[in-house]
Short mmCIF file of C-alpha atoms and ligand atoms in Angstrom, two decimals:
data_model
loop_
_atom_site.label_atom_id
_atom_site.label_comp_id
_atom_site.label_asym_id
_atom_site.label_seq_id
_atom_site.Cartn_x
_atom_site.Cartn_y
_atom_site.Cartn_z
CA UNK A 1 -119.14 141.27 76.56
CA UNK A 2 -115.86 141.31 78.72
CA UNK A 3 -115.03 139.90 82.00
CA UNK A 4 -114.05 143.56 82.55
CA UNK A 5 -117.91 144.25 82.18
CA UNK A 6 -118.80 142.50 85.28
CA UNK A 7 -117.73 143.52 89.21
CA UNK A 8 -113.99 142.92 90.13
CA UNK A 9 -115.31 140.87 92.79
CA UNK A 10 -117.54 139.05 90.69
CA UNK A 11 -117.00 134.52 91.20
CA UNK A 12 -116.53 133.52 87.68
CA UNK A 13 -116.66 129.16 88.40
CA UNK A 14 -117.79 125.82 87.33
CA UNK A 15 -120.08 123.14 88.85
CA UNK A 16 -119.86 119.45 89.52
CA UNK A 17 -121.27 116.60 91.73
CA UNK A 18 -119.38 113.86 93.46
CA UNK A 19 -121.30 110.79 92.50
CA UNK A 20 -121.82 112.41 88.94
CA UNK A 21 -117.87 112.17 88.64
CA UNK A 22 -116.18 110.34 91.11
CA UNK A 23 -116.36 106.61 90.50
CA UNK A 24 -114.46 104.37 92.87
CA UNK A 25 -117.79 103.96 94.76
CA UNK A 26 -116.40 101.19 97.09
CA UNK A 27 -113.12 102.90 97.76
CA UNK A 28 -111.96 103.98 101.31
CA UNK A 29 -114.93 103.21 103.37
CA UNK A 30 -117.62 104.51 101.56
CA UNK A 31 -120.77 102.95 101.92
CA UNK A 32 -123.99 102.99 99.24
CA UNK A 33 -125.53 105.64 98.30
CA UNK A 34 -129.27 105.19 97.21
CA UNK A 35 -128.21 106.39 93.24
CA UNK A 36 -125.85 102.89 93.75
CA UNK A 37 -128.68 101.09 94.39
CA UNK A 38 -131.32 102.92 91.94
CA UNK A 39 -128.79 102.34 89.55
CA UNK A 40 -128.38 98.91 89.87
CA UNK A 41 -132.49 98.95 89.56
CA UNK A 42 -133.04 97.46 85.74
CA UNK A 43 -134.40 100.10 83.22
CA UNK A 44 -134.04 102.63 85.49
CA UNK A 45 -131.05 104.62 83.99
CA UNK A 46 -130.27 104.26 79.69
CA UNK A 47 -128.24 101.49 78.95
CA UNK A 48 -127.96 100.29 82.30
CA UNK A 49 -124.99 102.57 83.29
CA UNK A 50 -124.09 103.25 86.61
CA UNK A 51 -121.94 105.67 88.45
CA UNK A 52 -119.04 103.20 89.41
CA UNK A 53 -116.40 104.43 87.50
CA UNK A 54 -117.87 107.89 85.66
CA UNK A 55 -114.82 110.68 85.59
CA UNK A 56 -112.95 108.23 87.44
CA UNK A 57 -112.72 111.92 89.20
CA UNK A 58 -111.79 110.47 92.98
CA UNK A 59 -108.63 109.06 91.00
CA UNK A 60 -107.62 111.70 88.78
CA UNK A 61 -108.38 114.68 91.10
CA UNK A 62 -105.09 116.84 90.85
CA UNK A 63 -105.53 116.51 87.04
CA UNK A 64 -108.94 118.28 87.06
CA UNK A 65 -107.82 121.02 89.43
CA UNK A 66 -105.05 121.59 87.21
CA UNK A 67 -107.93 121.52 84.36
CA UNK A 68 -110.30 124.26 86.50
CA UNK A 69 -106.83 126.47 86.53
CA UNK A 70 -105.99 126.47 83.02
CA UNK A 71 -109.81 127.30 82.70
CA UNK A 72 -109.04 130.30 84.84
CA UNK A 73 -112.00 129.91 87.14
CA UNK A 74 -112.12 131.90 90.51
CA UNK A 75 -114.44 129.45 91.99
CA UNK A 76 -114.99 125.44 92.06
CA UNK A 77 -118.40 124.34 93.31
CA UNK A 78 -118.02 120.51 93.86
CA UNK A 79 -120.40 118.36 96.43
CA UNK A 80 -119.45 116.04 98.99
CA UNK A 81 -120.45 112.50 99.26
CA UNK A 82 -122.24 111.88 102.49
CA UNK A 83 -121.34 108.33 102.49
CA UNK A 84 -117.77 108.94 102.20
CA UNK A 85 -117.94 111.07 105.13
CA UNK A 86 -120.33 108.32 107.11
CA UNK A 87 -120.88 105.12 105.01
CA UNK A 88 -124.54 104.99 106.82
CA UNK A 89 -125.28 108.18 107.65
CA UNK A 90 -124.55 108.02 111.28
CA UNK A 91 -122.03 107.78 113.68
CA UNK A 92 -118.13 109.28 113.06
CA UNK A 93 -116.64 110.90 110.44
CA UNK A 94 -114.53 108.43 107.85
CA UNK A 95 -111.18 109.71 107.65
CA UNK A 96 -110.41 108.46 104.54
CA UNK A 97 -113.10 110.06 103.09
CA UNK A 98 -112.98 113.21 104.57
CA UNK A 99 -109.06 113.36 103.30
CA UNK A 100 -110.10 113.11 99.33
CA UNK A 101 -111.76 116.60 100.35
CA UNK A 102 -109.59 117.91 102.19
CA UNK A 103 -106.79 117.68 99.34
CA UNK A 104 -109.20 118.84 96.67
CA UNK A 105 -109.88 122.00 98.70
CA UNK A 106 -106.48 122.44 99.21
CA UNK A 107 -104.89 121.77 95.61
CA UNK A 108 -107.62 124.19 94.57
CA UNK A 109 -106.74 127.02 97.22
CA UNK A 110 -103.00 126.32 96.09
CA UNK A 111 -104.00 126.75 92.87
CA UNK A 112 -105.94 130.36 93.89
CA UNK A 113 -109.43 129.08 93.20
CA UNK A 114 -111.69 128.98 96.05
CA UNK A 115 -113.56 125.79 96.65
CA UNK A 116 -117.44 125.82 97.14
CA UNK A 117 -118.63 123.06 98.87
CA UNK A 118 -122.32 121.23 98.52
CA UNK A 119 -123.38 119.10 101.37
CA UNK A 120 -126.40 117.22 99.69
CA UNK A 121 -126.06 116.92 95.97
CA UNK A 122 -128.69 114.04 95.86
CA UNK A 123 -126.09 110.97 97.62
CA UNK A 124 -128.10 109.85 100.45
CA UNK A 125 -126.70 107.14 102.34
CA UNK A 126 -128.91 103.62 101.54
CA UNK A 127 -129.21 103.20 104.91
CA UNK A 128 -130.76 106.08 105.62
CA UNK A 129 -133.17 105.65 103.04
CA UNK A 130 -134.22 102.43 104.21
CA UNK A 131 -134.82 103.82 108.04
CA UNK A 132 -137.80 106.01 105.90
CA UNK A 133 -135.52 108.34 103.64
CA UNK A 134 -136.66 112.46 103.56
CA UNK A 135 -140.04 111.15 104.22
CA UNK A 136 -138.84 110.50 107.57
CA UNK A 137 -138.29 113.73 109.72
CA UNK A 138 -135.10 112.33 111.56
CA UNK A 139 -133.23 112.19 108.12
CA UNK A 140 -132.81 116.43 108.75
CA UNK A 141 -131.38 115.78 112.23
CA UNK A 142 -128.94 112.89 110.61
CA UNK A 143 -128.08 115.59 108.21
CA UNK A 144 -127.39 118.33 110.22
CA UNK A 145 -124.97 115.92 112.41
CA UNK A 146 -122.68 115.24 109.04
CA UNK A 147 -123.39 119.17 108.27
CA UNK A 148 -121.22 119.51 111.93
CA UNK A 149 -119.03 116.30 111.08
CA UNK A 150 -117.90 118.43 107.49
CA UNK A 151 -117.90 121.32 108.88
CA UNK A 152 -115.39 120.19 111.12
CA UNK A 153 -112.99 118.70 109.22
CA UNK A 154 -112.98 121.32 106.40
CA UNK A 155 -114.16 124.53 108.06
CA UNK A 156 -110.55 125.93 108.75
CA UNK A 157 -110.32 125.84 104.86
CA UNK A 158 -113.76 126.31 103.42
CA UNK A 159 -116.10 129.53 104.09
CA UNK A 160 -118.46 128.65 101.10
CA UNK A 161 -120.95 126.09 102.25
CA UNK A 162 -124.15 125.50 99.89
CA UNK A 163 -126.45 122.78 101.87
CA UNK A 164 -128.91 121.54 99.90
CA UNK A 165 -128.13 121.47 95.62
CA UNK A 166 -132.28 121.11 93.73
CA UNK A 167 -134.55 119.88 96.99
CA UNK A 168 -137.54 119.99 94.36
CA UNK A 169 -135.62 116.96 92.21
CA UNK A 170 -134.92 115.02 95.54
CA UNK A 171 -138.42 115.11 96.87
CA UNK A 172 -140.81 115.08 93.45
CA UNK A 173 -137.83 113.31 90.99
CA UNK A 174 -137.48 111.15 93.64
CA UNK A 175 -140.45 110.30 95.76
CA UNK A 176 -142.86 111.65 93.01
CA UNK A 177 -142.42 110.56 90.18
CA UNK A 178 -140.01 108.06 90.65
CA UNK A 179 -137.42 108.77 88.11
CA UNK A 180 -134.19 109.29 90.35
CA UNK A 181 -133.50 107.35 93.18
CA UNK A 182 -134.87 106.22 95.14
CA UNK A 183 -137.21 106.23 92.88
CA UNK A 184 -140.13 105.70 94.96
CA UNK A 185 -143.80 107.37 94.12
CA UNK A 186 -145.73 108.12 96.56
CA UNK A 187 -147.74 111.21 94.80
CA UNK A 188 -148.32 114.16 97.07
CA UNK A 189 -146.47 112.47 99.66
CA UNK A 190 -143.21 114.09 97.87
CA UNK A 191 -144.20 117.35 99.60
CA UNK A 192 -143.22 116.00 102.99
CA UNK A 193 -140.12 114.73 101.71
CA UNK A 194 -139.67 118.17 100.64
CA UNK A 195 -140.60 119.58 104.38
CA UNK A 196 -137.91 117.07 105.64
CA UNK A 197 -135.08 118.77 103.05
CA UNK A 198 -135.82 121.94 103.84
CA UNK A 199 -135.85 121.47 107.91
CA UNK A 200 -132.46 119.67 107.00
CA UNK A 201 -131.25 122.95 105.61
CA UNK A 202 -132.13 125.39 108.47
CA UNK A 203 -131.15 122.86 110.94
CA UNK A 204 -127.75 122.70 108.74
CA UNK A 205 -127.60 126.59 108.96
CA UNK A 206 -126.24 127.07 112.51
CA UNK A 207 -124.20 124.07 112.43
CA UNK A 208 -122.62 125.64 109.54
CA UNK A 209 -122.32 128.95 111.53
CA UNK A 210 -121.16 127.71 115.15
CA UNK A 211 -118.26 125.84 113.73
CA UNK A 212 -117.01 127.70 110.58
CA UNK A 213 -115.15 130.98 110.94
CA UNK A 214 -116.74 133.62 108.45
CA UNK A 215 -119.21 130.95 107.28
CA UNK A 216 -121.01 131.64 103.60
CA UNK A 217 -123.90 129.55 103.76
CA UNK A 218 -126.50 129.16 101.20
CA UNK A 219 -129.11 126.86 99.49
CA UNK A 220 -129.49 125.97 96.21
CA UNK A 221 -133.13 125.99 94.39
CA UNK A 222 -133.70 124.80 91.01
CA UNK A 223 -135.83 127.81 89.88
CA UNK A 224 -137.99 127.99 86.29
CA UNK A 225 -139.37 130.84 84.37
CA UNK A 226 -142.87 130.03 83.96
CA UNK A 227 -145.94 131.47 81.79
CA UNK A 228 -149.17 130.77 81.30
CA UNK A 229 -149.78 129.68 77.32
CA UNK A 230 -152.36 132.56 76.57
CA UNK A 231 -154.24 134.71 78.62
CA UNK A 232 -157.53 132.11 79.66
CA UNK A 233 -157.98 131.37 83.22
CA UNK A 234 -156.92 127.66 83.25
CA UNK A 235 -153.65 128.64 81.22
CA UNK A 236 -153.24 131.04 84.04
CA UNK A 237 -153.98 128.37 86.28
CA UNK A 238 -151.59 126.15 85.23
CA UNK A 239 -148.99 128.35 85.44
CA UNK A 240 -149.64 129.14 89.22
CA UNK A 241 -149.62 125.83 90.17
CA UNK A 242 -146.14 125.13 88.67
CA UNK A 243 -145.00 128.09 89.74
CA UNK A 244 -146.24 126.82 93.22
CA UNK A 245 -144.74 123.66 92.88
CA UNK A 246 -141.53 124.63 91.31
CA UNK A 247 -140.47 127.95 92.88
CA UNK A 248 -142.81 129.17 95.13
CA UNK A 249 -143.12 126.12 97.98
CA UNK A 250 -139.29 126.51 98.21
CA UNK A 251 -138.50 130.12 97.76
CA UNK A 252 -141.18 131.08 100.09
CA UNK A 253 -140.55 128.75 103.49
CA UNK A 254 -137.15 129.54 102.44
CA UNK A 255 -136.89 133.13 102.12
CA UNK A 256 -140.06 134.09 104.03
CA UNK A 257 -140.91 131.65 106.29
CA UNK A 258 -144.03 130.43 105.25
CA UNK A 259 -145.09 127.37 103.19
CA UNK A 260 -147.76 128.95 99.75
CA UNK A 261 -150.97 127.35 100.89
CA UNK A 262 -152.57 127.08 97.39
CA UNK A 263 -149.95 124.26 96.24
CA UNK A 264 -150.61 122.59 99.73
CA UNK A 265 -154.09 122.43 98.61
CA UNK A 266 -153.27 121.85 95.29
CA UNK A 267 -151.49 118.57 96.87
CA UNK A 268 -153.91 118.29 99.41
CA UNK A 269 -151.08 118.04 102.33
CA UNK A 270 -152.53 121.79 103.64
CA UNK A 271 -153.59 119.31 107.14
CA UNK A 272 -150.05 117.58 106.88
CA UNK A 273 -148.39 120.79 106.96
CA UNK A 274 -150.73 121.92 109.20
CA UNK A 275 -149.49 119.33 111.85
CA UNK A 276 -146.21 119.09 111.19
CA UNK A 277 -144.44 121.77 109.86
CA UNK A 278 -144.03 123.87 113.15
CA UNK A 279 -142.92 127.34 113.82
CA UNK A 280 -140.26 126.11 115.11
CA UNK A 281 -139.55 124.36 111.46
CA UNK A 282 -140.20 127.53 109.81
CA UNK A 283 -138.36 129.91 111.47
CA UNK A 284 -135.39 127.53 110.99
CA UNK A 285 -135.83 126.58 107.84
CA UNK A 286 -135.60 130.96 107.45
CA UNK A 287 -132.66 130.97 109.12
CA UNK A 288 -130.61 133.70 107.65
CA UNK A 289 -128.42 133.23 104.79
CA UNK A 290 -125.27 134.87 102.94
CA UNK A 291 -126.53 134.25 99.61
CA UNK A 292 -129.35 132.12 97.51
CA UNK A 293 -127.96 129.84 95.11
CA UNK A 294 -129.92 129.99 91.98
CA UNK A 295 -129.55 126.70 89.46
CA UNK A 296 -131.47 128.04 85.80
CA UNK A 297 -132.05 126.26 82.66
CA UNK A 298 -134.61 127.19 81.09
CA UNK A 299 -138.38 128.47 80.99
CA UNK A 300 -141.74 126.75 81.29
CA UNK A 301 -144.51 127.52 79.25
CA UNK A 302 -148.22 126.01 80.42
CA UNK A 303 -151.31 125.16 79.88
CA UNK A 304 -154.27 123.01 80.78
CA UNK A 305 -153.97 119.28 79.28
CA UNK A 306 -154.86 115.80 80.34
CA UNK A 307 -154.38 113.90 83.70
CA UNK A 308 -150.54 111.95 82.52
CA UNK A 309 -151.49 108.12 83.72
CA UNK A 310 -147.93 107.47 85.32
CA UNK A 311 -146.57 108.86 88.13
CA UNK A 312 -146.02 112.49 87.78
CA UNK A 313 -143.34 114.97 89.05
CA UNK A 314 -146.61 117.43 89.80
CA UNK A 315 -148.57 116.09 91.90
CA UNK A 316 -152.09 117.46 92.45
CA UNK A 317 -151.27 118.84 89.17
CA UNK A 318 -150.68 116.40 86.67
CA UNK A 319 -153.14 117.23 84.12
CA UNK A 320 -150.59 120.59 83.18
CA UNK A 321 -148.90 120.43 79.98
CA UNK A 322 -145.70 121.64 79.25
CA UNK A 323 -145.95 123.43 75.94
CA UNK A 324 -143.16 123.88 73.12
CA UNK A 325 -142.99 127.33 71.75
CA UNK A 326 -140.77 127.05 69.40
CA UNK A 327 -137.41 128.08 70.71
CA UNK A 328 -134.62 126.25 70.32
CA UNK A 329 -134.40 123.36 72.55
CA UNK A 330 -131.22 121.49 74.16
CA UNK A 331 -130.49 117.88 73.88
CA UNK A 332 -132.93 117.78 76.70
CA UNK A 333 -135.52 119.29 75.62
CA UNK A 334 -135.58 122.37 76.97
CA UNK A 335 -136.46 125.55 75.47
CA UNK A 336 -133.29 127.94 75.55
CA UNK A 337 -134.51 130.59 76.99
CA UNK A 338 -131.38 133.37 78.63
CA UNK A 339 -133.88 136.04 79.28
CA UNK A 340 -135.61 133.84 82.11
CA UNK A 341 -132.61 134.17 84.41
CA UNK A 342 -133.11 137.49 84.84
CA UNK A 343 -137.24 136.54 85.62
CA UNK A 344 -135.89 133.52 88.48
CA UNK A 345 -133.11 136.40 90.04
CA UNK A 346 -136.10 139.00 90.16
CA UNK A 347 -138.38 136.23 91.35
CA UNK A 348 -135.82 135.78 94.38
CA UNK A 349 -134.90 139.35 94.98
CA UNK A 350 -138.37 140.34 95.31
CA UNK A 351 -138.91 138.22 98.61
CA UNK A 352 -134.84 139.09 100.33
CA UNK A 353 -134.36 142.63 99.04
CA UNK A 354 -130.54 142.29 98.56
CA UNK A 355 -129.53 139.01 99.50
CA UNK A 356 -126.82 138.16 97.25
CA UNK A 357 -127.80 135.67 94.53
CA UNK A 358 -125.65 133.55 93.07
CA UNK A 359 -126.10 131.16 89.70
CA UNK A 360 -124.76 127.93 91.33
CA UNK A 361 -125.37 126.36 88.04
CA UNK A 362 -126.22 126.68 83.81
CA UNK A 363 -125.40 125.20 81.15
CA UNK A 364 -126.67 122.50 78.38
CA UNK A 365 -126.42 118.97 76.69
CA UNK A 366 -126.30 119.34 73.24
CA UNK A 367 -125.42 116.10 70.57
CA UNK A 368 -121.31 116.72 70.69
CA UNK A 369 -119.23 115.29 67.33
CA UNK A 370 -115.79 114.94 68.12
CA UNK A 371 -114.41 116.03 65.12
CA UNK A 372 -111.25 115.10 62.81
CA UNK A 373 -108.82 117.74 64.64
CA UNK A 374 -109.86 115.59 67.84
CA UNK A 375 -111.90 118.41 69.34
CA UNK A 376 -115.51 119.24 70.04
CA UNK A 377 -117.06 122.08 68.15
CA UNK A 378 -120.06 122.92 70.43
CA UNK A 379 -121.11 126.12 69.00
CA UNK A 380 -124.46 125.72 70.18
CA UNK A 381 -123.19 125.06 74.06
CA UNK A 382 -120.72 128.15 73.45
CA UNK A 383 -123.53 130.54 72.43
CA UNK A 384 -125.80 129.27 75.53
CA UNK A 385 -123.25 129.97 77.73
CA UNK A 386 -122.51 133.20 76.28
CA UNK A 387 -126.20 134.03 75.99
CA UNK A 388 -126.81 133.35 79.71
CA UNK A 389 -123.82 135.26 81.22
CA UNK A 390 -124.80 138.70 79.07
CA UNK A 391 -127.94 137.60 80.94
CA UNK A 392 -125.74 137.85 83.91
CA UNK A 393 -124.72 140.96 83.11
CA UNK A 394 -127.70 142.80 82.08
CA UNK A 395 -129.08 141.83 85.93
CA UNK A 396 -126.46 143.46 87.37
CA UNK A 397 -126.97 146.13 85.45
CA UNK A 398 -130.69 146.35 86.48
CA UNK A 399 -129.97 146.27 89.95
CA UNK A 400 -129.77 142.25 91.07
CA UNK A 401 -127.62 141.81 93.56
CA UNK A 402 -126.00 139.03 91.43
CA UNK A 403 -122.01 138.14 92.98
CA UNK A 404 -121.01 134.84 90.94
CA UNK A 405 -121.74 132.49 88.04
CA UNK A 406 -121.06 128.64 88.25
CA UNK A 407 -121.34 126.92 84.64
CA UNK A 408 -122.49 123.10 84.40
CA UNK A 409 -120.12 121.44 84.06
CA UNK A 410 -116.40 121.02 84.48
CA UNK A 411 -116.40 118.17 82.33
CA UNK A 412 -119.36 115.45 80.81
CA UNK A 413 -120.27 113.46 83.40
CA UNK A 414 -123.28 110.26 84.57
CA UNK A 415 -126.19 112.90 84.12
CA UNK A 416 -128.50 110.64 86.55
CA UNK A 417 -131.42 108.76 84.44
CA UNK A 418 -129.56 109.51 81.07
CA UNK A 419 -126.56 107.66 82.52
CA UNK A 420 -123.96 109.01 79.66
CA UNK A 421 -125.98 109.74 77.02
CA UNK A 422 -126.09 113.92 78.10
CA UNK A 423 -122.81 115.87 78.06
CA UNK A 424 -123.17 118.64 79.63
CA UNK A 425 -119.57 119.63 80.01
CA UNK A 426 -117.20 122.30 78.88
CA UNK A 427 -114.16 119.91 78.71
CA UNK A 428 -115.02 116.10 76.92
CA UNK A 429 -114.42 113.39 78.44
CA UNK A 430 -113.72 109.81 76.38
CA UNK A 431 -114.79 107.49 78.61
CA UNK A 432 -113.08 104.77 77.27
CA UNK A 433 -109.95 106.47 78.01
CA UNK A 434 -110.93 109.24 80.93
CA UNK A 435 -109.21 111.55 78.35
CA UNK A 436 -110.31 115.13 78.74
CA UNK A 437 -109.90 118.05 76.36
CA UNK A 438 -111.33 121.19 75.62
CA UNK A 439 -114.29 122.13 74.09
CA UNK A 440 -114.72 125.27 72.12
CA UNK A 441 -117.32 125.95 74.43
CA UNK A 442 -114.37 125.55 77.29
CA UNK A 443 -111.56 127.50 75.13
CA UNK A 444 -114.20 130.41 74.38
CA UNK A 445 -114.69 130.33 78.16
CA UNK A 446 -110.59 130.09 79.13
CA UNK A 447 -110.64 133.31 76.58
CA UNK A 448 -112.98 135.15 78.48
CA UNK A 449 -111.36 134.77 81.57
CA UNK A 450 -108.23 135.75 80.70
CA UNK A 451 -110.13 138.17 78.77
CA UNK A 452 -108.50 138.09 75.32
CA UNK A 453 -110.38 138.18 72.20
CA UNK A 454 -111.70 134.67 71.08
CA UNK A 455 -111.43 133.57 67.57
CA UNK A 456 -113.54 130.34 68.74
CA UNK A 457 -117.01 130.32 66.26
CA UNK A 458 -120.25 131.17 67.20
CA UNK A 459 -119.08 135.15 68.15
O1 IFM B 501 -126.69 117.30 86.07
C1 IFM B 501 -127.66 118.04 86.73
C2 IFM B 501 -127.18 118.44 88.11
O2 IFM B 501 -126.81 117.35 88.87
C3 IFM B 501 -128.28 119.17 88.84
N1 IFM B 501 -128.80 120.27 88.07
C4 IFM B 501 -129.14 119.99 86.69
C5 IFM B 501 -128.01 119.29 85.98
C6 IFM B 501 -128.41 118.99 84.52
O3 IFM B 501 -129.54 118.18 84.48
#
């Protein structure tokens, strides 16, 4: 597989978040975020790490733009930090925080990569969270006022504009089962929170459109391959409520403009929904968009178990078990399964008929050994990466409508609950020493862009 194998016009890029990399969390105005304050919540991330001074990225910026070039990427898909740009989530924009943007978009369009921007990459302002968080409808309006507030100050320089990054982690990680911030369970409840997100994103949409000049605008769902284990009924079962849960009750308000009404009953919210989410709602939250952005990782496989006894990411469905099957698994856990990104693309394409789709993120944590010679031999992180863009390739050559690839991530980085026990970067970062170099994984990539042959293992 060559880069010469894909469209000219084809995004090759990588993937970050601000509060995943930043640090300097009290610098310039910026106020707290609620992953400062889950973070400073005991036991809830390993080893009590925080996101204070992760990449030490807001620091060392110009260093990792010069990093992204050597890489060769087209693209850089980084997030903003809403309370950088308004240290509560209301009123004016912060200068100071705006500017760290505004010099990263522009030291990356100096450097001829074009900069990607994600509005809501999980960084809710505290105080926003305590006036009711995403279970409280005004939090959309709040966010579509810093959509306008960002769009403003960066609009003459960015076209690329991704909204939301995962809504299904914000509303069931976090007001499900309680395992990133806020960290709040409230059960079914999570679905309204989800409601909220998505009316945030279509009210986001025109903002976007009014005040940026040949505006991209997409969303980004966190979409799963999922299977029933077997052919019985409650396998099958299983599988359509995750499905729901997971994919459907996103890509369908989303994409269609309608919310699935087997996972509302499955939550039992169908009267919520019923009452509040509007036609109004819906046809924004449909707005139109230039693209989907499509995060993939790997595949579900299902079947019927017992009712789990803590709070549960599924609600209304929490006696499903997620099955091993054997495949090789990542440091996470999860089954490594390439072919499934071509199921989540077809998934997609099957309810927008050529809407562009774009993998906003991939990639994998896997135990990295910084060897003698000083570098990380990751062949297992190379060959996933590899894996997944031939799966890249093979859509387009079925028809998807597929225009760009972002890999996760740059560089390692606080991989929320895990704190800094999950590297899922291309490039290694000591964190004693905020050193960065290369993976092989990252130096078969740099090959591939600049398309020479790579004598990195694991071809
Ligand atoms: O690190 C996260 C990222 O913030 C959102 N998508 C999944 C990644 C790996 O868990």
């Amino acid at each position: 597989m060559l880069r010469s194998d894909f469209p000219p016009s084809f995004a090759f890029g990588l993937a970050t978040a601000a509060y995943q990399i930043e640090g300097s969390v009290s610098a310039d105005g910026r106020g707290d975020s609620i992953w400062d304050t889950f973070a400073r919540r005991p036991g809830a991330i390993a080893d009590g790490q925080t996101g204070e001074i992760a990449d030490d990225h807001y620091r060392r910026m110009s260093d990792d733009v010069a990093l992204l070039a050597e890489l060769g990427v087209d693209a850089y898909r980084f997030s903003i930090s809403w309370p950088r740009l308004q240290a509560d989530g209301t009123g004016p924009v912060n200068p100071r925080g705006l500017d760290f943007y505004r010099r990263l978009a522009e030291e990356l369009l100096d450097r001829g990569i074009t900069p990607w921007v994600t509005l809501y990459h999980w960084d809710l302002p505290q105080a926003l969270e305590d006036a009711g968080g995403w279970l409280d409808r005004d939090t959309a309006r709040r966010f579509a006022e810093y959509a306008g507030l960002a769009a403003d100050g960066l609009g003459d320089i960015v076209t690329n504009w991704i909204t939301l990054n995962e809504p299904w982690c914000s509303a069931f990680l976090g007001y499900a089962s309680g395992v990133h911030a806020p960290g709040r369970t409230e059960g079914s409840h999570a679905a309204r929170a989800a409601h909220h997100l998505l009316l945030a994103h279509g009210l986001a949409v025109p903002v976007l459109r009014e005040k940026v000049p040949d505006a991209s605008v997409g969303v980004t769902l966190n979409l799963y391959s999922v299977r029933p284990d077997g052919d019985q009924p409650a396998a099958v079962d299983a599988a359509r409520r995750i499905d729901g849960l997971s994919n459907r009750l996103f890509l369908d308000p989303v994409l269609t403009g309608s919310y699935p009404l087997d996972v509302l009953d499955d939550l039992g919210e169908a009267e919520w929904f019923a009452r509040n989410a509007s036609a109004a709602d819906l046809a924004s939250i449909a707005a139109p968009l230039d693209f989907l952005g499509v995060n993939y990782y790997s595949r579900h496989t299902v079947a019927p178990g017992v009712v789990e006894t803590e709070a549960s990411a599924y609600p209304g469905s929490a006696s499903v078990e997620f099955v091993t099957t054997g495949a090789p698994r990542t440091q996470m856990g999860w089954e490594v399964v390439p072919e499934g990104l071509i199921d989540v693309l077809e998934m997609a394409s099957a309810r927008a008929p050529g809407l562009p789709l774009v993998v906003t993120e991939n990639g994998s944590a896997f135990e990295d050994v910084v060897s003698s010679d000083g570098v990380v031999h990751d062949s297992e992180r190379l060959e996933y990466l590899r894996d997944h863009l031939a799966a890249c390739a093979n859509a387009i050559a079925r028809g998807l409508p597929l225009t760009g690839y972002f890999g996760w991530s740059l560089i390692d980085n606080f991989e929320w609950a895990w704190g800094y026990s999950r590297r899922f970067g291309l490039v290694h970062v000591d964190y004693e020493t905020q050193q960065r170099t290369l993976k092989d994984s990252g130096s078969w990539l740099k090959a591939f862009l600049h398309e020479r042959d790579s004598s990195v293992s694991g071809d």
